[in-house]
Every structure is written in C-alpha cells, then in structure tokens.
Short mmCIF file of C-alpha atoms and ligand atoms in Angstrom, two decimals:
data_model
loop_
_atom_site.label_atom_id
_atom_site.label_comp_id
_atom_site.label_asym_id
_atom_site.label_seq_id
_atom_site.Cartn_x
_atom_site.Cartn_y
_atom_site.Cartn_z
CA UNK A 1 95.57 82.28 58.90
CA UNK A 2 92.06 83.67 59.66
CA UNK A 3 88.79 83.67 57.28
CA UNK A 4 89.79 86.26 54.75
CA UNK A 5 87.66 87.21 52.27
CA UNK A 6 89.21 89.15 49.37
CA UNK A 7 92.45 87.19 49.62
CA UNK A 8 93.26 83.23 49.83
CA UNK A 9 96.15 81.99 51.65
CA UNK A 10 98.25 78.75 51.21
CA UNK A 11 101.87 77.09 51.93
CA UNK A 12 103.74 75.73 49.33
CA UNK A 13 107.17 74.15 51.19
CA UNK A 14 108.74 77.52 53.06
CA UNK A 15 106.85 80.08 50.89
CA UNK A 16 103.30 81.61 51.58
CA UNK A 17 101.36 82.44 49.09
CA UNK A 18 99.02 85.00 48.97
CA UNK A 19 96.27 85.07 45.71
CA UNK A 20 94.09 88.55 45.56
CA UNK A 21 90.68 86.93 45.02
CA UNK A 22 88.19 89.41 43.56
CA UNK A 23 88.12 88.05 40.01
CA UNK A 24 84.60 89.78 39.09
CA UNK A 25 85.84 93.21 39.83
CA UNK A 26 89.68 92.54 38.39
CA UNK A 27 91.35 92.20 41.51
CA UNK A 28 90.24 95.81 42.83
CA UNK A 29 92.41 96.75 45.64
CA UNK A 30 89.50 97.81 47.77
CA UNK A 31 90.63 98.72 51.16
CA UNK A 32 89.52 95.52 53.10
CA UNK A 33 91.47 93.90 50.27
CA UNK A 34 95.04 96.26 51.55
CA UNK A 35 94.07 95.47 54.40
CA UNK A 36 93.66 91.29 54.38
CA UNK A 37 96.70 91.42 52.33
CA UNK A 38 98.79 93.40 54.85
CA UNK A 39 97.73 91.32 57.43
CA UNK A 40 98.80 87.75 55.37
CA UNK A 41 101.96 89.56 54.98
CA UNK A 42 102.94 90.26 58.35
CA UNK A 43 102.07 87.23 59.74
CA UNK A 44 104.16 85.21 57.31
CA UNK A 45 107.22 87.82 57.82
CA UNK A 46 106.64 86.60 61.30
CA UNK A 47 106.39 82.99 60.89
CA UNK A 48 110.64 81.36 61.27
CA UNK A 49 109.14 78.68 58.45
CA UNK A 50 108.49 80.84 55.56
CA UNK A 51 111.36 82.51 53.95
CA UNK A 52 109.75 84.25 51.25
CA UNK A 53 106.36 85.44 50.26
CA UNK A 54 104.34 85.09 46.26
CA UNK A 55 101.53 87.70 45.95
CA UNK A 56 99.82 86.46 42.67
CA UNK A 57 95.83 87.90 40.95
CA UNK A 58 94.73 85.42 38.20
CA UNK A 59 95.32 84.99 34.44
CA UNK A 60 93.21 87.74 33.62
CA UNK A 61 94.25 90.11 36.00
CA UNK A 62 97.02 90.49 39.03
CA UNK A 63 94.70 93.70 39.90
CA UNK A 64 93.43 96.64 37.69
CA UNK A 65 94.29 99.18 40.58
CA UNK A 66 92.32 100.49 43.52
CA UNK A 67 88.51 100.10 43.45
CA UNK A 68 87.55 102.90 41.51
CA UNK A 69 84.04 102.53 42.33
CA UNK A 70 84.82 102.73 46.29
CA UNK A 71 86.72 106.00 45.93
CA UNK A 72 84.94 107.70 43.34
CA UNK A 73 82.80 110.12 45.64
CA UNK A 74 85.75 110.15 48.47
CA UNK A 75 87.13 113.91 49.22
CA UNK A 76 91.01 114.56 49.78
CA UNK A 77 90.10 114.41 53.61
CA UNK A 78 88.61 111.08 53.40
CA UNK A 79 91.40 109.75 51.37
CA UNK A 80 93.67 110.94 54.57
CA UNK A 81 91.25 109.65 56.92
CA UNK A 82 91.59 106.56 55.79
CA UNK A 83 95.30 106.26 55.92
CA UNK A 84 95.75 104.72 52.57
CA UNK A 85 99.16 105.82 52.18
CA UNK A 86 100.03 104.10 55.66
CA UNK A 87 98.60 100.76 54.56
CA UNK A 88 100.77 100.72 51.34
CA UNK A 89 103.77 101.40 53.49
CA UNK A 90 103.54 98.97 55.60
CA UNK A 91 103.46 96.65 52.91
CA UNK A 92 107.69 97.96 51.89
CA UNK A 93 108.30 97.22 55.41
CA UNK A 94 108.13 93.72 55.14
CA UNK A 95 111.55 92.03 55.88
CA UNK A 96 111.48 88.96 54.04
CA UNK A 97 111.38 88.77 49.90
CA UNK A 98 107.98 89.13 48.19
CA UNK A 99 107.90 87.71 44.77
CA UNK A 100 105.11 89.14 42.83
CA UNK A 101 103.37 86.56 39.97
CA UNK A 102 101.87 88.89 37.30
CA UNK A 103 99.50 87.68 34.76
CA UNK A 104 97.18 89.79 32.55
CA UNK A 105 96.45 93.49 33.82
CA UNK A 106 98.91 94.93 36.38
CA UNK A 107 97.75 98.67 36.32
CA UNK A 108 97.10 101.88 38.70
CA UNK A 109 97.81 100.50 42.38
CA UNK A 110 98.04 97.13 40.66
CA UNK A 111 101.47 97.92 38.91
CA UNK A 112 102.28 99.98 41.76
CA UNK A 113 101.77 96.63 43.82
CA UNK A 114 104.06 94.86 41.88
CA UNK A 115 106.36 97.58 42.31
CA UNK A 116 106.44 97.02 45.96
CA UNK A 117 107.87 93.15 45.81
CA UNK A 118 111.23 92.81 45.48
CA UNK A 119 111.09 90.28 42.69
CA UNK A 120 108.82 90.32 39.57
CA UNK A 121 107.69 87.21 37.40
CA UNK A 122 105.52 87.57 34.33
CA UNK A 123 103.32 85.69 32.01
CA UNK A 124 103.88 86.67 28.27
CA UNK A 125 99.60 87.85 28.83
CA UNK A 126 101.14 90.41 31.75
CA UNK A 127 100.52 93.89 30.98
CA UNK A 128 101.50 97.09 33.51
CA UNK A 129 100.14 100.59 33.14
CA UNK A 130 99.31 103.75 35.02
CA UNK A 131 95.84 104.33 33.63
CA UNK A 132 95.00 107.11 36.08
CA UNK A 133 95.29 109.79 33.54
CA UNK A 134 92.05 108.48 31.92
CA UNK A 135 90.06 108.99 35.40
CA UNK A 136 91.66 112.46 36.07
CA UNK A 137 94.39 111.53 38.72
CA UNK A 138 97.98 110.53 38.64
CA UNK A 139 99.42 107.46 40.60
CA UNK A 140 99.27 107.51 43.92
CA UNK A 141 101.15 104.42 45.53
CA UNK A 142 104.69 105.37 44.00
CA UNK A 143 104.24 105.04 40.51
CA UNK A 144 106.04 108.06 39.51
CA UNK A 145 109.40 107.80 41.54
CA UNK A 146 109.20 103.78 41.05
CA UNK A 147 108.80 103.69 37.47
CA UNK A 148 111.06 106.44 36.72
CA UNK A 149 113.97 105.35 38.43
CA UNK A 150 113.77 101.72 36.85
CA UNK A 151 113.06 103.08 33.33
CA UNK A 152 113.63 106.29 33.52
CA UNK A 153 112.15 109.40 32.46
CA UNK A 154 111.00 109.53 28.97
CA UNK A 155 109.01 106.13 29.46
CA UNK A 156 107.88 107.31 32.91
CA UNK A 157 106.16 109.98 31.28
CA UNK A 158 104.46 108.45 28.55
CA UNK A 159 102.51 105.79 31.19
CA UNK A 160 101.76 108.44 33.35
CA UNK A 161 100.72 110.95 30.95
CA UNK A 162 99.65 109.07 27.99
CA UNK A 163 98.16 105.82 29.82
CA UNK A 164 101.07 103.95 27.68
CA UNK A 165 100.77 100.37 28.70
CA UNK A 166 104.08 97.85 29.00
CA UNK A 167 103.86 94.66 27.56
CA UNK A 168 105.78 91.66 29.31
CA UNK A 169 108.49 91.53 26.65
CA UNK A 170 109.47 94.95 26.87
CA UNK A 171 108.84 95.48 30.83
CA UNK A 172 111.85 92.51 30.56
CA UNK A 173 113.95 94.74 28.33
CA UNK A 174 113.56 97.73 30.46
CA UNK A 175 114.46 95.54 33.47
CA UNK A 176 110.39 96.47 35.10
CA UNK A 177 110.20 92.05 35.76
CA UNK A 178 112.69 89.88 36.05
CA UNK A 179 111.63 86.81 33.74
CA UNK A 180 108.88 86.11 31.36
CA UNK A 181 107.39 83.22 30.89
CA UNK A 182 104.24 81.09 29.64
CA UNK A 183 101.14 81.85 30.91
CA UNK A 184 100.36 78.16 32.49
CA UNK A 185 103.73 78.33 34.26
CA UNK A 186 104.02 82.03 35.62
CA UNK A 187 103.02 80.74 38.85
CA UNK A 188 104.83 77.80 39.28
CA UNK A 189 107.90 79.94 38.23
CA UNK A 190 107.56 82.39 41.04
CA UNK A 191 106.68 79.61 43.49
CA UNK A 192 109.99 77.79 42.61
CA UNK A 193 112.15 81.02 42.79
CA UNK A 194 110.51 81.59 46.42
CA UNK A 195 111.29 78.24 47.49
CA UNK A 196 114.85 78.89 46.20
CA UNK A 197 115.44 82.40 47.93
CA UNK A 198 113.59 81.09 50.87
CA UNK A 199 116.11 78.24 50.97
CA UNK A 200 119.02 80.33 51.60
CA UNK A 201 120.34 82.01 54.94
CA UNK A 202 117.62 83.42 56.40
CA UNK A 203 119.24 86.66 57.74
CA UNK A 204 121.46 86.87 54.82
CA UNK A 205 118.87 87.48 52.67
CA UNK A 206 117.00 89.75 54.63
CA UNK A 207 119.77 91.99 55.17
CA UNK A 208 120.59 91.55 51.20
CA UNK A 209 116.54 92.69 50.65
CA UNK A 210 117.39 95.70 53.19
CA UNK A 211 120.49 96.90 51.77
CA UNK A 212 119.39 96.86 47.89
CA UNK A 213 115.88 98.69 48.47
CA UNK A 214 118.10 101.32 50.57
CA UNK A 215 119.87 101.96 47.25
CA UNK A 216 116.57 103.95 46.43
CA UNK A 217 116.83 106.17 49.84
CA UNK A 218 120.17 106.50 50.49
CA UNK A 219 123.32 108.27 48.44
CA UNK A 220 126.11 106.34 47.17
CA UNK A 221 128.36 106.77 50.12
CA UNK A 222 125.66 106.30 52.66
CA UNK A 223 124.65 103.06 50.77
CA UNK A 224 127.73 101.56 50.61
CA UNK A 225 128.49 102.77 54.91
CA UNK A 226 124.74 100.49 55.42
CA UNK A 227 126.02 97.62 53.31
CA UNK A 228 129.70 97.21 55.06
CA UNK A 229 127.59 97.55 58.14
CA UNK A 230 125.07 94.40 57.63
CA UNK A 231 127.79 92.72 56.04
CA UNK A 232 129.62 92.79 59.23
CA UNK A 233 126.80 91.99 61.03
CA UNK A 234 126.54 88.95 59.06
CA UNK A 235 129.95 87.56 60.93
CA UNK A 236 127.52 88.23 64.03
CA UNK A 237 125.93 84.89 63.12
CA UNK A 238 125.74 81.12 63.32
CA UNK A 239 124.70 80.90 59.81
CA UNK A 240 127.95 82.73 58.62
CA UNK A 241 130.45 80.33 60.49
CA UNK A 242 128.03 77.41 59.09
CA UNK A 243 128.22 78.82 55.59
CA UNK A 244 131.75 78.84 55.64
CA UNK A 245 132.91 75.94 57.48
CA UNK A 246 130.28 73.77 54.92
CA UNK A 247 132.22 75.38 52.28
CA UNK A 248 135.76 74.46 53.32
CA UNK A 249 134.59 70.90 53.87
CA UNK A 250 132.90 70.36 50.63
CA UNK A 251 129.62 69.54 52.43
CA UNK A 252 125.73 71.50 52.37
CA UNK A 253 125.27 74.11 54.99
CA UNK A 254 122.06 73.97 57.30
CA UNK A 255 120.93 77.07 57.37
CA UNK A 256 119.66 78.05 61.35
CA UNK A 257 118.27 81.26 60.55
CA UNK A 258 120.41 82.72 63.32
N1 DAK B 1 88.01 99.47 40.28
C1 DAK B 1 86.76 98.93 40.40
N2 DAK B 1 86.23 98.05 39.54
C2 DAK B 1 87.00 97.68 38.49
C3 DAK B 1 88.31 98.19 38.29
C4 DAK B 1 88.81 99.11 39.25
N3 DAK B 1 90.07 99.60 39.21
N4 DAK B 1 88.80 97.64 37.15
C5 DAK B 1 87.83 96.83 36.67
N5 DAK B 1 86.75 96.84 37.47
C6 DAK B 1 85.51 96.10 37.31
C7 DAK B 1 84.64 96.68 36.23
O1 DAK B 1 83.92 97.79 36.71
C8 DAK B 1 83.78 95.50 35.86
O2 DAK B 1 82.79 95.37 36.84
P1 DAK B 1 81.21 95.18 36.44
O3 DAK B 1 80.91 96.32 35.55
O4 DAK B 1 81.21 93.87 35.71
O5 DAK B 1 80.50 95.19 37.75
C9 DAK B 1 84.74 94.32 36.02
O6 DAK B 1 85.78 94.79 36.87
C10 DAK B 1 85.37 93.88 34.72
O7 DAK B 1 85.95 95.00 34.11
P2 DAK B 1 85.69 95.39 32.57
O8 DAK B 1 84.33 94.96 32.14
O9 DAK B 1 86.07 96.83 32.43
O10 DAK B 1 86.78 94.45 31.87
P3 DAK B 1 87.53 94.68 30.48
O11 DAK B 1 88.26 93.42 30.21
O12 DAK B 1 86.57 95.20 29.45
O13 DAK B 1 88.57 95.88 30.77
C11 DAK B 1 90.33 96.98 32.06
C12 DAK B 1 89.67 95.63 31.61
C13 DAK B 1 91.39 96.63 33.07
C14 DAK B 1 91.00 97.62 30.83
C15 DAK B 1 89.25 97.93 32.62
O14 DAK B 1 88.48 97.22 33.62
C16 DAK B 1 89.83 99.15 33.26
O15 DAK B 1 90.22 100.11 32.59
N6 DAK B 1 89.86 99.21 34.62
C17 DAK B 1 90.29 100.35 35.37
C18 DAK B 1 91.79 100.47 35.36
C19 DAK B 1 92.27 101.71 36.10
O16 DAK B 1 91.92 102.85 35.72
N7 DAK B 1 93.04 101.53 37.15
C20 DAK B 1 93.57 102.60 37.97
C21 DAK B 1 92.65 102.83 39.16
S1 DAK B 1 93.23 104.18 40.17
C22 DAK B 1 97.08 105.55 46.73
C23 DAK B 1 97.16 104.21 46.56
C24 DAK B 1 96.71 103.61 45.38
C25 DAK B 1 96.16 104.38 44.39
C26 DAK B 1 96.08 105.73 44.55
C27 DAK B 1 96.52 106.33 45.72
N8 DAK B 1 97.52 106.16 47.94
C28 DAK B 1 98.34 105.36 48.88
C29 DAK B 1 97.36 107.55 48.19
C30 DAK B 1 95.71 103.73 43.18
C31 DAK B 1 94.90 104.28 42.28
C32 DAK B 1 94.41 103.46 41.17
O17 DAK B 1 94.78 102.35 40.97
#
C-alpha cells in the first residue's frame, strides 16, 4: 500500500483494514480522504489474499461527515466538478464484504459511509445521524433511500428533518447494525467477523454480497431470476464440487477461490 495520509492501512490474517485517520477534525471525509480510501479499497478487492475488508474511525468518532469546512464556499458546479457522487459509487462497487467498525459519531457522509458496507458493528458509544438539516442541506451520499428502506419512513424523516440521532441500542432494534458491543472490543469484533466471512468460499460470498445488495435495485421477480442465476453459476466452480465432496466425507473443505 502506498504513503497515505488521511487513512492507515494494515493486515490482520485475510482481512485489510482500513482506519480513517483525521482524529483532530472527527474523521472529516475530505476529498483526498474518499479518495485514499477508495484507493485502499480497490486494491484489497484486488488482492486473491484478502477476503473481506474493516473500515473503522476511532472511539470518538468513525467520521462526523464530509469536511464541512472544505465545501462550505463550493457552488453546485463545483460540487459536480468534482465528481463526488462518482467517488462514493465506486466505493458500492466493491466486490468483496466491507465490514464497517463504528464507534462514537457516525453522522452526515459518516453514517452514509457505514451505510455503504455490507456489514455493521457497533460500540454501545456509536451514534448515527443525518445532521445536515442544521447546516441547510439534506444528505447527499444516500441517506434518504438507505435509511428509509432499512427503517422506514417515519424514522427516516425525523433524522433527516429533525437531526434525530440513533443510539447503538436502538440502530440494533431497527436492524441499522448488526451487533453491539463494548467499546474496547468493537474492533476486535469486526476484525473476527471479517476473518470469518473472509474464510469462506471466496466466490460464494461475493456472489451472496451481489445478489443481496441487488435486492435494493431490482423487483422481486427480477431478484429472485439474478439469484437462480449466480447460484447456478456457483456449480461453475471448483469450490462448489470441493464444498460438497468435503461435506459427504465428513472432512474441511479448502476453499480455492475458483
Ligand atoms: N467537517 C469539518 N470539520 C469537522 C466536522 C465536519 N463534518 N465535524 C467536526 N469537525 C471538526 C470541528 O470543526 C473541530 O475542529 P477545530 O474547531 O478544533 O479545528 C473538531 O472537528 C472537533 O469538533 P467539535 O469541537 O465540534 O467536537 P464536539 O465533540 O464538540 O462535537 C460533533 C462533535 C460531531 C457533534 C460536531 O463536531 C458536529 O456537529 N460536526 C458536524 C457534523 C455534521 O454536520 N455532519 C454532516 C456534514 S455534511 C455527497 C456526499 C457526502 C455528503 C454530501 C453529498 N455527494 C456524493 C453528493 C455529506 C455531507 C455531510 O456529511
């Protein structure tokens, strides 16, 4: 990985890790910051040993949204010039799973980060909002169709309209994360579910990340035609026959990735 310098990088077994690292400014997804981070994606969606990817912040903060003070005198046509949107959608085009580890403040682009991964683990500290409102603007990374199809409307509304923040124990009830846990081992959570998912079949759960996020795109019927598809495709592989043969002879598949 090259010299970032918003972001650090690091390896832990077959998952890459990937901590934002502007702790004075909250985590502040300025755009170098998009940009480092897209970058440390794609290379570790590229790299045949990593399986999975952790984006974490700190305790404090997993990132109070995009730098405010860098796009405070920016006009609608520098906003497009800049291709922010593009950057952000690169990011839900990465193949393999992205666990994010939330601690502390996950608001504006921050939540909307989170959002992104496919996977969310929380400290008890974590806290998600859409403050936007309170700077005259509404989300602008997918906050409103994200958050309203996992919690629906009425909640939706209230964060986006009334800067209502989420606490960790009720972003688990609404189904927002998918565990909480104590702040000193929020990390070392997400790291072990990584390692777990990027344990598995490698193309099996890349076509299991593909399928799911379709369910957001696609209609029922067109859903379920893209599912039957990859699942097919599955029987395409080595991994399949490997998977099945270990299980008819009571022994532990290894897993080729192909
Ligand atoms: N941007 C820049 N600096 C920030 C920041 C932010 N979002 N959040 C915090 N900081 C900086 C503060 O300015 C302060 O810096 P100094 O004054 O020390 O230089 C430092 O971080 C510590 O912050 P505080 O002193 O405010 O810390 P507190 O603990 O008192 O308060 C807070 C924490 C999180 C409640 C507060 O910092 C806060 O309200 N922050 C702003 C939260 C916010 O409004 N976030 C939404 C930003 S808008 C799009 C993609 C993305 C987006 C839009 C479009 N496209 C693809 C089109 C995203 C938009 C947003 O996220």
């Amino acid at each position: 990985m090259p010299d970032y310098t918003d972001i650090l990088t690091e390896t832990h077994g077959r998952v890459g890790l990937v901590r934002l690292n502007r702790p004075k400014a909250l985590n502040a997804l300025r755009a170098n910051l998009l940009a480092e981070l897209l970058d440390a994606l794609k290379a570790y969606d590229a790299d045949d040993a990593i399986g999975a990817m952790v984006i974490t912040g700190n305790e404090k903060a997993f990132s109070a949204g995009a730098d405010i003070k860098e796009m405070a005198d920016a006009t609608a046509v520098d906003l497009m010039d800049w291709g922010l949107s593009d950057g952000w959608h690169r990011i839900s085009t990465i193949r393999k799973p992205i666990i994010a580890a939330v601690s502390g403040f996950a608001l504006g682009g921050g939540c909307e980060l989170a959002l992104l991964c496919d996977l969310i683990v929380a400290s008890e500290t974590a806290q998600f909002g859409q403050p936007e409102i309170t700077i005259g603007v509404i989300p602008g990374a997918g906050g409103t169709q994200r958050l309203t199809r996992i919690l629906g409307k009425a909640l939706a509304m209230e964060m986006v309209l009334n800067n209502r923040f989420l606490k960790a124990d009720e972003a688990l009830a609404h189904g927002l994360v998918n565990r909480v846990v104590p702040v000193e081992r929020y990390l070392d959570e997400a790291l072990q579910l990584a390692g777990e998912i990027a344990a598995r079949a490698p193309v099996a759960v890349r076509l299991g990340k593909e399928a799911i996020n379709s369910a957001y795109e696609l209609s029922l019927a067109e859903g379920l035609a893209a599912e039957e598809r990859a699942f097919y495709l599955l029987f395409s592989t080595e991994d399949q026959k490997e998977g099945m043969r270990a299980f008819v002879e009571k022994c532990a598949p290894e897993w080729k990735g192909r």
